Structure formats: structure tokens, C-alpha cells
Amino acid sequence: MNATTLLHGGCAALYAALTVLIFTQARLSRTGTLLAGACIVTAGWAAAAAMASHAPFGLIAGILDLLRPAAWCVFILHLYRRAVKSGRQRGQAFMMMGMVAVLVASVMLLLGRVSPGGAVSLWSIWVVGRLGFAVCNVLLIENLYLNTPEDARWHINLPCVALGALSVYDIALSGDTLLFRQISPALYDGRALATAIVAPLLAIAAARNKPDWDVNIHVSRTAVFHSATLVVSGIFLLGLVAAGEAFRYIGADWGGVAEVSLIFAGIVTIAVLLTSRSARSHLRILLVDHFFSHRYDYRREWMRCIATLSAPDAYVALHTRVIRALAEIADSPGGVLFLRERDEAAFQWVGSWNMPAAVAPVMDDHPLIAAFRDGDWIVETAPVVPDLSGAWLAVPLNHGGHLTGFVLVAPPRAAFKLDREVFDLLRIVGRQVATYVAEQRATEVLLQTRQLHEYGKRFAFVAHDIKNVSSQLSLLLSNAETHLENPEFQRDMLATIRASVQKIGALIKRLQAPESQISQAVIMPGQRLEAIVANCRRLRGAAVELEQDGRTAGVAMAPPAFDAVVTHLLDNAIEAMREAQAGEPVRIALRHEARRALIDIADNGPGMTPEFIRDELFRPFRTSKPDGSGIGAFQARELLREAGGDLLVTSRPGGGTTMRLLLPLVEAPAPQAATATA
């Protein structure tokens, strides 16, 4: 028993068993009947091919070899027809299949013209007909698979893979047969093995889809484009076959050269089609004009526009995204963006995509601006403004009835007729793009305003601290008139001036550096409170008492910020005591809890009402003092909150005020004395 008989016999047995499996189903639908019929034809072909050496099985095998792809084509066409309910969509698929049939007939006529006697042989009809059925099968399988939703492809992926693989194998076998005018024994026997390999896939598919197949699909523009690409590939393949046959007729020695050269030419042509957007654009325009009443798939265009505009700034610049969102609608490879603010007199160049930069601005009185008709009109630039070289269309960006800019679009890759549908879609996307640009600019303005606000807040804090330094120096000058001859006073005066200069330098540095660059440090609040109280007693002669609980723990806060908070609150307490003419000292108490340090600064001054604390105390630039700035309490609370703490106020009219500073504790640093600055 030779290999041909063994392989085809085994294939026949497999498909006979598959037929029995299908017929044993409890309920046999029309789909199951067609599947069983295709399996019977396949089993008959394989059995006849196994006995082809005995007459008349050779002729029967040839006939069934042509009926086998036809039977599978009927089965696939049935799946396609039951899934596609639209008669128009069915007509498109039938039209493509008709194109394949016309091509097959043309190749047959060409073979008849180049063959001796000018007649088409049965052998040519058999080979070319099998090739035509194979191309139609791949065409239908592609439409069936690509347009099935991903969650429903589970039903049809196995038969698509199985029948698609068999069809591709038939195309290769038919092409080789036409080129060499004989059947390759290896490819012929291998087809039986390939047919047997896909039998389990068909069996699993039949088991998956019982009692009946139910797949809902639709034919999209992308599918038609892919199908047309497949048809073009089939045309090219049939052309290769015809050219090879012509070369063979001219001379026997040309067959091998023709095969190599035509295969190389085919590879180059397919590479060009895959890499050239212009070639695909020409093909797409041809299909749209002949197969669709609407040029655009609006859902797809809208999703593409959103995806283009929402690309991260780190990868694609804003001007590139805006230009591409409009240019790709017109199949254009480039464009230029012009924008202006409301108070600007001209539209300025913002960016380009695959086009040179525009140096000159576009003024309000330019003819193009008038042609926009208040931002509602798409302008073909050539007849209106021929000086805009390289531009094809001008698309206005209309936001809220105001023309914020426009995009100049380069000519398309493949020319097409401009109509109302193109203009309407460009106008709609232009409005969306204008809204997106306006939001981006508003975001930039908000960020700039926030930065200016942060800088203004830091400037107000620094100005308030400079005012405190100025008050200390003024007090020093007033005391100098009385105690200038005292050596101890002279030493204190030099130390105070040196500390004031250091503080002013630190304040200027803080004003110049962003908040994120201001360094934090772990300080010991007890040590810094002792230094601040000593400095206050020396300079102001105020009575201040400091109480500590004896524990040591650090807090994370910049030393100048801690000193500024305590100094300001202590000064307010001293002024409140003097205003009330109370003889008691200001009391500062430091105690430690489990996770935070509490610093109370208490006075017996006139106190504050709850309404004043709620509405006025922490509001910037609100003050009841003639020479006050209204920023001190707000600054103190902000500095504490930046360090992770807070400021609480307890007060009542006539009962004094207690300012409580809350600061989270951190691990204490290595023991070393922190230097206090006055």
C-alpha cells in the first residue's frame, strides 16, 4: 500500500466518522445538514483518491476534488447569510464573489488562447475552478471572522481556522499546478494529511455549536477594505498564473525563470501595498465611492479623534494631536496650526505636522478669516488665498461662537471629491478640537495662576517677617539712645543686628526658592523655645514664663519657620497683655504626648469672640491693629500645617487667649545643640 492510498484512506475514515457524529445529534438543523454534506463530499473525494489507480475512481476523484471546495463554500456562505441580515451587505459579498468568478473565467479564456488548438481543456477548468473556489472561501472566512465580536468568536474561530487553512493550501497547490503544468505529488499527498489534521477542529466546532449555530456579525468598512485587499491579492495571483502560462507557451526554458521572477515581483508588490499609505488610500477611495453611500464610519472616526486628542503630552505634542485629528479625516499627511487669544490682533503659528513652520502671522483682515464666515465654513485655500502654499483646506476652530484658530491641511494622499459630508464632519471635529484647545489653555492659565498665588503667599509671609525684623531694629534704636555707652548693650546690639541680617538673608532665599525646595530639619522645640524667650526678654523687656515637662523629642520643621510662628504668636500675646494692662506674664508651656508635641502660648488679654475667630482671625489681610498686616495668624497656621501640624485657638472676651501649636513627633537626631537665631 503506497503513501497516497494510506493518507487518503485515513482522511476518508476521519470524515466518515465526523459525518456519523453530526447525524447522531438529537436535532439536526440546516447548518448541521450542510456541514454533514460537506463532510460526505470530502470523505468521498478522499476515498476516490485513495483508489485513483483503479478506473473509474480517478475520474470520480477529479470531479469530487472540484466539488469539495464548492461544498465548503456553500457551508461558509450559509453561515455568512444567516449572520448578515441586510440584503445590501449580502449583495456586496456576492459582488466580490462575482468579481472572482469573472477573473477565473478570464484566466480560463487566456489559457485557451495560449494553449495549442485554442481550446480550454478540462484539466484547466479543474485547476482554475478549484483556485476560484479557494479564493472565495478565504474571502468569506475573512468577512465572517473579522466582523464577529470578540466575545462571539468562540463559536466560529475553529471552523474559520480549519477551512481557511485548507483554502490557502488549495491556492498554493493550484498555483503550483498551473505554473508547472503538473500536480506535485508531495503537495497532493500532503493535502490529504492537511485535511485530516483539521477534522478534529471541525468536530469540536460542531460540538460547541449544538443544537444550532448562532453568530451575530456585521460587515464594516474595515472588513470590506480587507476583503477587497484579498480580492486584489487573488487577482494578482491569477495574473501570476496567467503570466506563467504565457511564459511557458513562449518557451519551455522560461518556466523556472518566470516562477522566480514573478514570486519576487509579488513579494515586492505586497510589501508596497502593506507599507504605502498612499496606495491604501487610493484603494480605500475606490471602495468608498463604489460600495458605500456614506464616506465615513462616524463611530470609528469619533473614537479615532478622541484617541488622538487624549494621547499623553510626553509622547505627542498638543499641536501635533490637534492637526492630526483634523488632517486624518481628509486623509492628509500634514498640516499647520494657528491660534490666538481673545485680546490678540493676529493668529500666530503654534506648530506644524509634516509641513514647514509659518513665520508670518495671519491678521484679522486676511481674506481667509473673512472666508470662514464667523468660523462655520470650511475653506478651500487655493481659490481664496493662493499665497498659502502647500495648503489644501482651512478648517476653523470655533469655540463658543468665537474663532480661536484654524488648521491648514495639506492635500490628501489620494484625491477625492469634497462634498457636504466631508465638510460637516470637519466642522464637527473642528468644534471638538477647539473645545479641547480651550480646555488645555484654561488649564495652563490655572497652573500659572496657582504658581503666582503660591509666590504671592510666600511674598506676604516674607514681608510680614521683615516687618517683625524691622520692629526689632526700631526697638533696638530706641534703646540705643539710653544704653549706647553700656558695653553689655553694645554686645547685645551687635548680636541682634547679626541675627537680623541672617534672618533677612534667609527670608530672601525663601522668596526665591520654590516651596518644594525649602529644606526641613528635625529640631528640638524645647531648646528653640528657650532661645526665643531669652531673646524676647532681652529686646522687649517682656515677662515671659516657659514651662517644660522634661521630655525631649524632635519635630520636623524648618528652624526659621518654627521661630517665625512662635515669635509672632508671642508678640501678639505680649501686645494683648499690655493692652489689658495686666501684670501677669505670658506663659509658654511645652508638653509631649504619645505622638505629638503641644505648645501653649497663653495670655490674660482682652480675648476674642468666637465669631471673630471663625470669620476674621485667619483671613489674610484682615486686621484690627492700626499698623498690622493681617497675615501673621494665617502665616503661622499655614507653616504649621505644612509641617504636618495645626494651630488651635481657645479664647473668650475678657478671659484671655491660648494659642495651641500641635506638631507631630519624629525620632530625635544625634545629641547636639541647635543654634537659635533671633
XYZ file of C-alpha atoms in Angstrom:
678
model
C 0.000 0.000 0.000
C 1.532 3.279 -1.114
C 1.526 6.638 0.753
C -1.245 8.129 -1.403
C -3.643 5.299 -0.641
C -2.800 5.285 3.075
C -3.139 9.043 3.591
C -6.324 9.483 1.589
C -7.869 6.359 3.099
C -7.259 7.632 6.623
C -8.693 11.045 5.672
C -11.828 9.359 4.278
C -12.301 7.395 7.509
C -11.998 10.544 9.646
C -14.601 12.484 7.689
C -16.914 9.490 7.555
C -16.753 9.340 11.348
C -17.351 13.099 11.529
C -20.436 12.695 9.326
C -21.808 9.995 11.630
C -21.149 12.237 14.648
C -23.110 15.083 13.089
C -26.059 12.895 12.089
C -26.340 11.444 15.599
C -27.242 14.843 17.032
C -30.698 14.980 18.626
C -31.756 17.889 16.421
C -30.169 18.347 13.016
C -30.528 21.888 11.688
C -29.951 23.170 8.187
C -26.478 24.258 9.239
C -25.710 20.771 10.524
C -27.068 19.245 7.336
C -24.820 21.406 5.160
C -21.833 20.614 7.393
C -22.575 16.902 7.119
C -22.954 17.216 3.333
C -19.560 18.924 3.026
C -18.009 16.186 5.173
C -19.609 13.491 2.960
C -18.193 15.087 -0.199
C -14.775 15.352 1.478
C -14.906 11.716 2.593
C -15.959 10.645 -0.926
C -13.138 12.615 -2.500
C -10.562 11.119 -0.138
C -11.885 7.564 -0.721
C -11.860 8.006 -4.516
C -8.361 9.493 -4.401
C -7.180 6.501 -2.368
C -8.339 4.202 -5.200
C -7.452 6.567 -8.062
C -5.175 3.935 -9.611
C -8.246 1.833 -10.430
C -10.649 3.043 -13.122
C -13.045 4.831 -12.939
C -12.081 6.176 -9.468
C -9.539 8.571 -10.985
C -12.254 10.482 -12.841
C -14.548 10.404 -9.787
C -11.722 11.745 -7.603
C -11.190 14.624 -10.046
C -14.877 15.548 -10.037
C -15.166 15.327 -6.246
C -11.931 17.325 -5.907
C -13.761 20.232 -7.575
C -16.999 19.639 -5.643
C -15.213 19.510 -2.273
C -14.226 23.250 -2.112
C -17.620 24.075 -3.640
C -19.387 22.232 -0.797
C -17.351 24.035 1.831
C -18.032 27.314 0.044
C -21.783 26.641 0.299
C -21.425 25.901 4.028
C -19.443 29.082 4.721
C -21.854 31.105 2.583
C -24.751 29.728 4.626
C -23.094 30.875 7.875
C -22.494 34.267 6.329
C -26.069 34.650 5.044
C -27.699 33.696 8.350
C -25.453 36.120 10.231
C -25.857 39.098 7.873
C -29.483 40.173 7.677
C -29.008 43.179 5.427
C -29.630 42.452 1.769
C -27.267 45.240 0.774
C -24.407 43.782 2.786
C -25.071 40.371 1.270
C -25.033 41.950 -2.169
C -21.601 43.395 -1.519
C -20.203 39.970 -0.663
C -21.877 38.392 -3.695
C -20.498 41.163 -5.873
C -16.972 40.377 -4.700
C -17.518 36.687 -5.341
C -18.795 37.592 -8.794
C -15.581 39.517 -9.409
C -13.617 36.388 -8.513
C -15.768 34.324 -10.905
C -15.128 36.801 -13.698
C -11.403 36.632 -13.022
C -11.479 32.825 -13.083
C -13.316 32.852 -16.407
C -10.826 35.364 -17.788
C -7.899 33.164 -16.810
C -9.583 30.173 -18.429
C -10.028 32.107 -21.675
C -6.409 33.247 -21.516
C -5.262 29.662 -21.058
C -7.352 28.651 -24.038
C -5.762 31.332 -26.194
C -2.182 30.393 -25.291
C -2.708 26.598 -25.407
C -2.294 24.580 -28.610
C -5.575 24.465 -30.548
C -7.027 27.415 -28.675
C -9.437 25.316 -26.575
C -9.870 25.275 -22.827
C -9.102 21.794 -21.522
C -10.962 20.024 -18.707
C -7.708 19.983 -16.807
C -7.521 23.812 -16.904
C -11.145 24.131 -15.816
C -10.462 21.755 -12.922
C -7.366 23.617 -11.698
C -8.614 27.186 -12.170
C -12.085 26.366 -10.814
C -10.579 24.898 -7.660
C -8.446 28.037 -7.317
C -11.517 30.266 -7.683
C -13.449 28.372 -5.009
C -10.442 28.597 -2.681
C -10.217 32.390 -3.107
C -13.972 32.762 -2.479
C -13.698 30.636 0.668
C -10.911 32.769 2.093
C -12.893 35.900 1.211
C -15.993 34.709 3.090
C -13.994 33.370 6.040
C -12.230 36.688 6.444
C -15.521 38.614 6.474
C -17.045 36.135 8.903
C -14.159 36.284 11.376
C -13.102 39.938 11.298
C -16.636 41.224 11.840
C -17.657 38.843 14.586
C -17.486 40.494 18.039
C -14.628 39.163 20.119
C -16.956 37.661 22.705
C -18.740 35.675 19.939
C -15.677 34.469 18.017
C -15.567 31.426 20.276
C -18.287 29.941 18.062
C -16.571 30.360 14.703
C -12.821 30.583 15.316
C -12.136 26.850 14.885
C -14.042 26.383 11.597
C -12.523 29.613 10.278
C -9.023 28.371 11.085
C -9.686 24.899 9.663
C -11.387 25.913 6.427
C -9.123 28.912 5.933
C -6.044 26.707 6.203
C -7.481 24.239 3.680
C -8.325 27.061 1.258
C -4.832 28.547 1.485
C -3.397 25.088 0.848
C -5.626 24.717 -2.222
C -4.435 28.112 -3.519
C -0.810 27.050 -3.157
C -1.460 23.670 -4.803
C -3.421 25.204 -7.706
C -0.833 27.894 -8.307
C 1.979 25.357 -8.351
C -0.018 23.131 -10.733
C -0.664 25.967 -13.185
C 2.951 27.100 -13.144
C 4.469 23.663 -13.734
C 1.575 22.123 -15.723
C 1.603 19.099 -13.439
C 0.492 18.165 -9.941
C 3.212 17.985 -7.309
C 2.990 14.513 -5.704
C 4.244 15.854 -2.370
C 1.675 18.680 -2.268
C -1.106 16.340 -3.436
C -0.441 13.757 -0.720
C 0.151 16.492 1.839
C -3.317 17.902 1.169
C -4.862 14.672 2.435
C -2.822 14.960 5.610
C -3.762 18.660 5.995
C -7.456 17.822 5.510
C -7.205 15.118 8.174
C -5.444 17.456 10.615
C -8.308 19.989 10.597
C -11.029 17.323 11.059
C -10.838 17.459 14.899
C -11.267 21.244 14.762
C -14.466 20.843 12.757
C -15.679 18.166 15.196
C -15.084 20.446 18.195
C -16.828 23.309 16.380
C -19.851 21.114 15.688
C -19.984 20.080 19.364
C -19.646 23.681 20.537
C -22.492 24.985 18.421
C -25.161 22.375 19.007
C -28.100 22.356 18.605
C -27.516 25.129 16.058
C -25.012 27.801 15.059
C -25.887 31.303 16.182
C -23.410 34.066 15.358
C -24.354 37.726 15.007
C -21.952 39.764 12.863
C -21.993 42.824 10.656
C -19.918 43.855 7.689
C -17.929 47.007 8.406
C -15.893 49.270 6.188
C -12.715 47.756 7.527
C -13.907 44.293 6.537
C -14.770 45.433 3.033
C -11.346 47.012 2.753
C -9.641 43.816 3.893
C -11.845 41.742 1.622
C -11.053 43.974 -1.306
C -7.377 43.641 -0.475
C -7.884 39.894 -0.541
C -9.625 40.114 -3.917
C -6.767 42.199 -5.248
C -4.373 39.569 -3.939
C -6.430 36.911 -5.744
C -6.326 38.984 -8.920
C -2.591 39.287 -8.597
C -2.217 35.551 -8.010
C -4.367 34.673 -11.008
C -2.365 37.173 -13.032
C 0.816 35.423 -11.959
C -0.670 32.121 -13.083
C -1.671 33.542 -16.471
C 1.718 35.197 -16.938
C 3.488 31.983 -16.020
C 1.403 30.064 -18.521
C 2.189 32.616 -21.209
C 5.915 32.369 -20.478
C 5.680 28.586 -20.628
C 3.964 28.757 -24.018
C 6.662 31.061 -25.376
C 9.456 28.718 -24.343
C 9.865 25.708 -22.092
C 13.005 27.055 -20.521
C 11.224 30.157 -19.264
C 9.096 28.346 -16.649
C 11.614 28.344 -13.799
C 12.742 31.915 -14.521
C 9.121 33.053 -14.663
C 8.322 31.400 -11.346
C 11.229 33.014 -9.506
C 10.780 36.459 -11.044
C 7.005 36.541 -10.593
C 7.190 35.390 -6.988
C 9.765 38.094 -6.275
C 7.590 40.692 -8.019
C 4.626 39.522 -5.961
C 6.530 39.895 -2.694
C 7.651 43.408 -3.638
C 4.113 44.398 -4.665
C 2.578 43.099 -1.446
C 5.267 44.910 0.584
C 4.416 48.155 -1.219
C 0.700 47.702 -0.517
C 1.386 46.995 3.160
C 3.749 49.931 3.708
C 2.379 52.626 1.395
C -0.425 54.649 2.897
C -0.951 56.365 -0.449
C -1.635 53.043 -2.179
C -4.070 52.033 0.544
C -5.711 55.451 0.360
C -6.326 55.086 -3.372
C -7.842 51.667 -2.779
C -9.991 52.947 0.075
C -11.298 55.849 -2.012
C -12.181 53.420 -4.817
C -14.110 51.200 -2.421
C -15.914 54.026 -0.661
C -17.064 55.561 -3.918
C -18.450 52.277 -5.232
C -19.690 50.365 -2.176
C -20.968 52.933 0.363
C -23.444 55.765 0.336
C -21.592 57.410 3.268
C -17.897 58.065 3.121
C -17.208 57.794 6.861
C -17.884 55.353 9.646
C -18.791 58.034 12.191
C -18.390 55.866 15.277
C -14.885 54.899 14.184
C -13.965 58.475 13.265
C -15.192 59.797 16.605
C -13.253 57.179 18.569
C -10.141 57.895 16.495
C -10.477 61.646 17.161
C -10.806 61.099 20.923
C -7.834 58.713 20.964
C -5.711 61.214 19.036
C -6.565 64.177 21.257
C -6.139 62.252 24.510
C -2.621 60.996 23.747
C -0.178 61.893 26.572
C 1.813 65.107 26.144
C 5.011 63.199 26.856
C 4.637 61.269 23.602
C 2.799 63.618 21.212
C 2.751 67.428 21.423
C -0.563 69.253 21.652
C -0.259 70.941 18.255
C 0.510 67.599 16.561
C -2.537 65.953 18.106
C -4.811 68.814 17.078
C -3.555 68.814 13.487
C -3.722 65.019 13.142
C -7.280 64.877 14.494
C -8.435 67.018 11.548
C -5.933 66.002 8.875
C -6.647 62.279 9.149
C -10.323 62.871 8.365
C -9.298 64.225 4.972
C -6.586 61.535 4.595
C -3.987 64.294 4.688
C -0.363 63.688 5.706
C 0.299 67.102 7.280
C -0.977 70.460 8.459
C -0.270 73.748 10.258
C -1.998 75.141 13.377
C -2.678 78.855 14.047
C -4.148 80.106 17.352
C -4.832 83.421 19.067
C -6.100 84.734 22.370
C -9.142 86.980 22.624
C -7.080 90.146 23.025
C -4.554 89.330 20.285
C -4.732 91.040 16.900
C -3.308 88.194 14.802
C -3.328 84.411 14.575
C 0.123 83.099 15.465
C 1.753 79.910 14.242
C 1.699 77.287 17.009
C 3.025 74.141 15.364
C 3.252 72.007 12.234
C 2.921 68.338 11.367
C 4.919 67.234 8.320
C 4.815 70.800 6.989
C 7.241 73.757 7.366
C 6.715 76.367 10.046
C 4.824 79.541 9.103
C 6.751 82.639 10.143
C 4.266 85.386 9.244
C 1.162 85.798 11.422
C -2.313 85.918 9.884
C -4.026 89.237 10.603
C -7.735 89.786 11.233
C -8.197 91.422 7.837
C -6.723 88.479 5.924
C -9.085 87.124 3.208
C -9.022 83.686 4.824
C -10.582 84.997 8.046
C -13.470 86.549 6.143
C -13.938 83.312 4.175
C -14.527 81.387 7.415
C -17.859 83.235 7.865
C -17.561 83.542 11.655
C -15.989 80.093 11.993
C -18.706 77.997 10.337
C -17.234 77.442 6.873
C -14.546 75.087 5.577
C -12.390 76.898 3.011
C -10.558 75.509 0.022
C -7.470 77.667 0.189
C -6.349 77.567 -3.463
C -9.130 79.757 -4.919
C -9.347 82.040 -1.863
C -5.774 82.553 -0.668
C -3.268 81.194 -3.194
C -0.396 82.687 -1.167
C -0.771 79.896 1.427
C 1.448 77.479 -0.467
C 1.105 73.790 0.362
C -2.321 74.164 1.995
C -5.421 72.483 0.629
C -8.158 73.105 3.194
C -8.530 75.573 6.046
C -10.604 74.276 8.970
C -11.753 76.864 11.549
C -11.639 76.163 15.279
C -14.872 77.624 16.602
C -15.303 77.690 20.375
C -18.452 79.230 21.745
C -19.033 81.262 18.580
C -15.526 82.696 18.722
C -12.835 81.880 16.149
C -9.891 80.777 18.298
C -7.731 79.470 15.451
C -7.626 77.351 12.323
C -5.769 74.404 10.817
C -4.314 74.432 7.309
C -4.476 70.898 5.912
C -2.134 69.541 3.237
C -3.512 67.846 0.083
C -4.697 64.250 0.615
C -2.731 61.163 -0.306
C -5.432 60.171 -2.781
C -7.620 62.857 -4.338
C -11.344 62.595 -3.665
C -14.399 64.736 -4.193
C -15.244 67.176 -1.433
C -18.918 67.160 -0.542
C -21.228 68.202 2.263
C -20.459 65.052 4.284
C -16.740 65.858 4.385
C -17.373 69.496 5.306
C -19.883 68.608 8.040
C -17.546 66.095 9.679
C -14.609 68.518 9.545
C -16.798 71.244 11.048
C -17.946 68.973 13.912
C -14.445 67.726 14.713
C -13.162 71.302 14.440
C -15.534 72.362 17.195
C -14.446 69.430 19.349
C -10.792 70.301 18.762
C -11.464 73.959 19.607
C -13.074 72.918 22.896
C -10.101 70.714 23.704
C -7.620 73.506 22.927
C -9.620 75.944 25.073
C -9.600 73.480 27.989
C -5.858 72.970 27.650
C -5.232 76.721 27.643
C -7.536 77.211 30.620
C -5.577 74.524 32.465
C -2.308 76.300 31.674
C -3.722 79.621 32.909
C -4.945 77.912 36.088
C -1.483 76.441 36.719
C 0.134 79.822 36.160
C -2.379 81.458 38.488
C -1.685 78.819 41.120
C 2.052 79.427 40.828
C 1.532 83.177 41.151
C -0.718 82.561 44.147
C 1.943 80.439 45.829
C 4.556 83.089 45.115
C 2.266 85.844 46.397
C 1.627 83.895 49.603
C 5.348 83.390 50.170
C 5.957 87.082 49.453
C 3.315 88.088 52.004
C 4.899 85.778 54.610
C 8.337 87.198 53.927
C 7.050 90.789 54.074
C 5.434 90.064 57.436
C 8.657 88.563 58.821
C 10.662 91.539 57.537
C 8.199 93.778 59.346
C 8.954 91.894 62.580
C 12.689 92.305 61.996
C 12.114 95.997 61.340
C 10.223 96.277 64.631
C 13.114 94.646 66.487
C 15.631 97.034 64.890
C 13.404 100.033 65.689
C 13.213 98.906 69.306
C 16.977 98.488 69.332
C 17.478 102.054 68.042
C 15.125 103.497 70.655
C 17.045 101.720 73.465
C 20.397 102.735 71.965
C 19.790 106.392 72.862
C 19.792 105.442 76.541
C 22.153 102.435 76.781
C 24.620 103.031 73.954
C 27.552 103.540 76.358
C 26.844 100.259 78.121
C 29.336 97.568 76.856
C 26.870 94.764 77.507
C 24.231 96.576 75.460
C 26.753 97.039 72.671
C 27.387 93.279 72.567
C 23.636 92.565 72.525
C 23.155 95.155 69.780
C 25.807 93.527 67.552
C 24.322 90.072 68.143
C 20.831 91.354 67.328
C 21.984 93.095 64.131
C 23.922 89.990 63.050
C 20.867 87.786 63.677
C 18.604 90.241 61.821
C 20.911 90.241 58.788
C 20.931 86.426 58.784
C 17.155 86.317 59.044
C 16.664 88.798 56.193
C 19.043 86.744 54.026
C 17.112 83.571 54.856
C 13.829 85.311 54.026
C 15.107 86.471 50.636
C 16.372 82.949 49.892
C 12.977 81.554 50.819
C 11.300 84.033 48.494
C 13.486 82.948 45.577
C 13.232 79.169 46.104
C 10.024 77.183 45.462
C 8.219 75.713 48.438
C 9.289 72.190 47.437
C 12.966 73.171 47.710
C 12.739 74.594 51.223
C 14.615 72.129 53.405
C 13.102 70.667 56.541
C 15.052 69.738 59.645
C 14.476 67.898 62.900
C 14.570 70.437 65.731
C 14.213 70.188 69.473
C 11.333 72.569 70.328
C 12.427 72.989 73.976
C 15.850 74.333 73.020
C 14.469 76.746 70.432
C 11.775 77.989 72.829
C 14.441 78.790 75.434
C 16.405 80.841 72.887
C 13.309 82.706 71.657
C 12.143 83.518 75.196
C 15.610 84.763 76.175
C 15.792 86.992 73.098
C 12.309 88.393 73.775
C 13.185 89.219 77.392
C 16.392 90.938 76.319
C 14.962 93.034 73.482
C 11.426 93.785 74.658
C 11.798 93.502 78.419
C 8.653 91.395 78.496
C 7.727 88.988 81.285
C 7.578 85.504 79.726
C 7.480 82.211 81.625
C 8.480 78.911 80.000
C 7.378 75.560 81.383
C 8.547 72.183 80.056
C 7.609 68.646 81.025
C 11.244 67.494 80.977
C 10.903 65.203 77.940
C 12.954 65.603 74.790
C 11.648 64.764 71.334
C 12.125 66.242 67.900
C 9.699 67.712 65.390
C 10.221 68.007 61.628
C 10.067 71.704 60.821
C 12.437 74.238 59.336
C 14.053 76.254 62.176
C 13.233 79.673 60.618
C 9.594 78.632 60.175
C 9.313 77.424 63.794
C 10.912 80.615 65.090
C 8.618 82.772 62.923
C 5.469 81.032 64.233
C 6.413 81.213 67.910
C 7.778 84.772 67.664
C 4.625 86.095 66.004
C 2.259 84.424 68.481
C 4.412 85.514 71.402
C 4.451 89.129 70.167
C 0.646 89.093 69.871
C 0.350 87.751 73.416
C 2.686 90.446 74.781
C 0.717 93.192 72.982
C -2.551 91.754 74.329
C -1.174 91.808 77.888
C -0.030 95.416 77.517
C -3.386 96.406 76.018
C -5.200 94.912 79.015
C -2.562 96.356 81.378
C -2.336 93.013 83.092
C 0.601 92.479 85.396
C 0.850 88.753 84.794
C 3.455 87.282 82.470
C 2.840 85.472 79.187
C 3.002 81.734 79.783
C 4.506 79.209 77.365
C 4.007 75.545 78.207
C 5.610 72.648 76.298
C 4.435 69.115 76.881
C 4.711 65.884 74.956
C 2.039 63.333 74.211
C 2.385 59.921 72.574
C 2.707 61.180 69.012
C 2.842 64.971 69.131
C 4.196 67.979 70.921
C 1.855 70.652 72.304
C 2.979 74.246 72.819
C 0.521 76.585 74.568
C 1.079 80.367 74.402
C -1.396 81.906 76.854
C -2.151 85.497 77.860
C -4.723 87.255 80.030
C -5.544 89.890 77.443
C -8.955 91.106 76.248
C -9.641 87.859 74.319
C -11.672 87.337 71.140
C -15.219 86.414 70.294
C -15.999 83.072 68.604
C -17.294 84.971 65.572
C -14.020 86.881 65.214
C -12.005 83.652 65.438
C -14.231 81.994 62.833
C -14.525 84.850 60.337
C -11.583 87.206 60.769
C -8.577 85.780 62.632
C -7.211 83.531 59.891
C -8.418 85.517 56.892
C -5.476 87.114 55.061
C -5.132 90.901 55.168
C -7.807 91.301 57.840
C -6.516 93.046 60.978
C -7.751 95.156 63.882
C -4.324 96.746 64.510
C -3.520 100.160 63.017
C -0.081 99.026 61.828
C -0.903 95.330 61.301
C -0.716 93.454 58.004
C -3.355 90.806 58.746
C -1.108 87.970 57.642
C 0.551 86.787 60.857
C -2.049 84.321 62.191
C -2.693 82.953 58.709
C 1.044 82.513 58.137
C 1.521 80.757 61.477
C -1.245 78.243 60.783
C -0.046 77.607 57.199
C 3.539 76.970 58.327
C 2.345 74.551 60.996
C 0.124 72.690 58.544
C 2.968 72.411 56.051
C 4.939 70.658 58.821
C 2.033 68.275 59.481
C 0.673 70.145 62.495
C -2.035 72.700 63.201
C -2.944 75.756 65.254
C -5.897 75.751 67.667
C -7.357 78.826 69.365
C -9.144 78.999 72.708
C -10.405 82.452 73.716
C -13.301 84.356 75.208
C -13.908 88.064 75.648
C -12.254 89.297 78.863
C -10.813 85.842 79.605
C -7.570 85.843 77.659
C -6.374 83.709 74.739
C -4.473 80.440 74.406
C -2.813 79.580 71.086
C -2.029 75.850 70.947
C 0.594 74.611 68.486
C 0.336 70.936 67.503
C 3.374 69.291 65.896
C 3.937 65.572 65.165
C 6.936 63.991 66.880
C 9.770 62.341 64.983
C 12.824 60.392 66.053
C 15.306 62.672 67.753
C 18.613 63.294 65.951
C 22.041 62.733 67.436
C 22.542 64.929 70.537
C 23.839 68.316 69.542
C 22.743 71.789 70.483
C 20.632 73.600 67.906
C 21.740 77.144 67.324
C 18.935 79.639 67.816
C 18.642 82.699 65.667
C 16.944 85.732 66.960
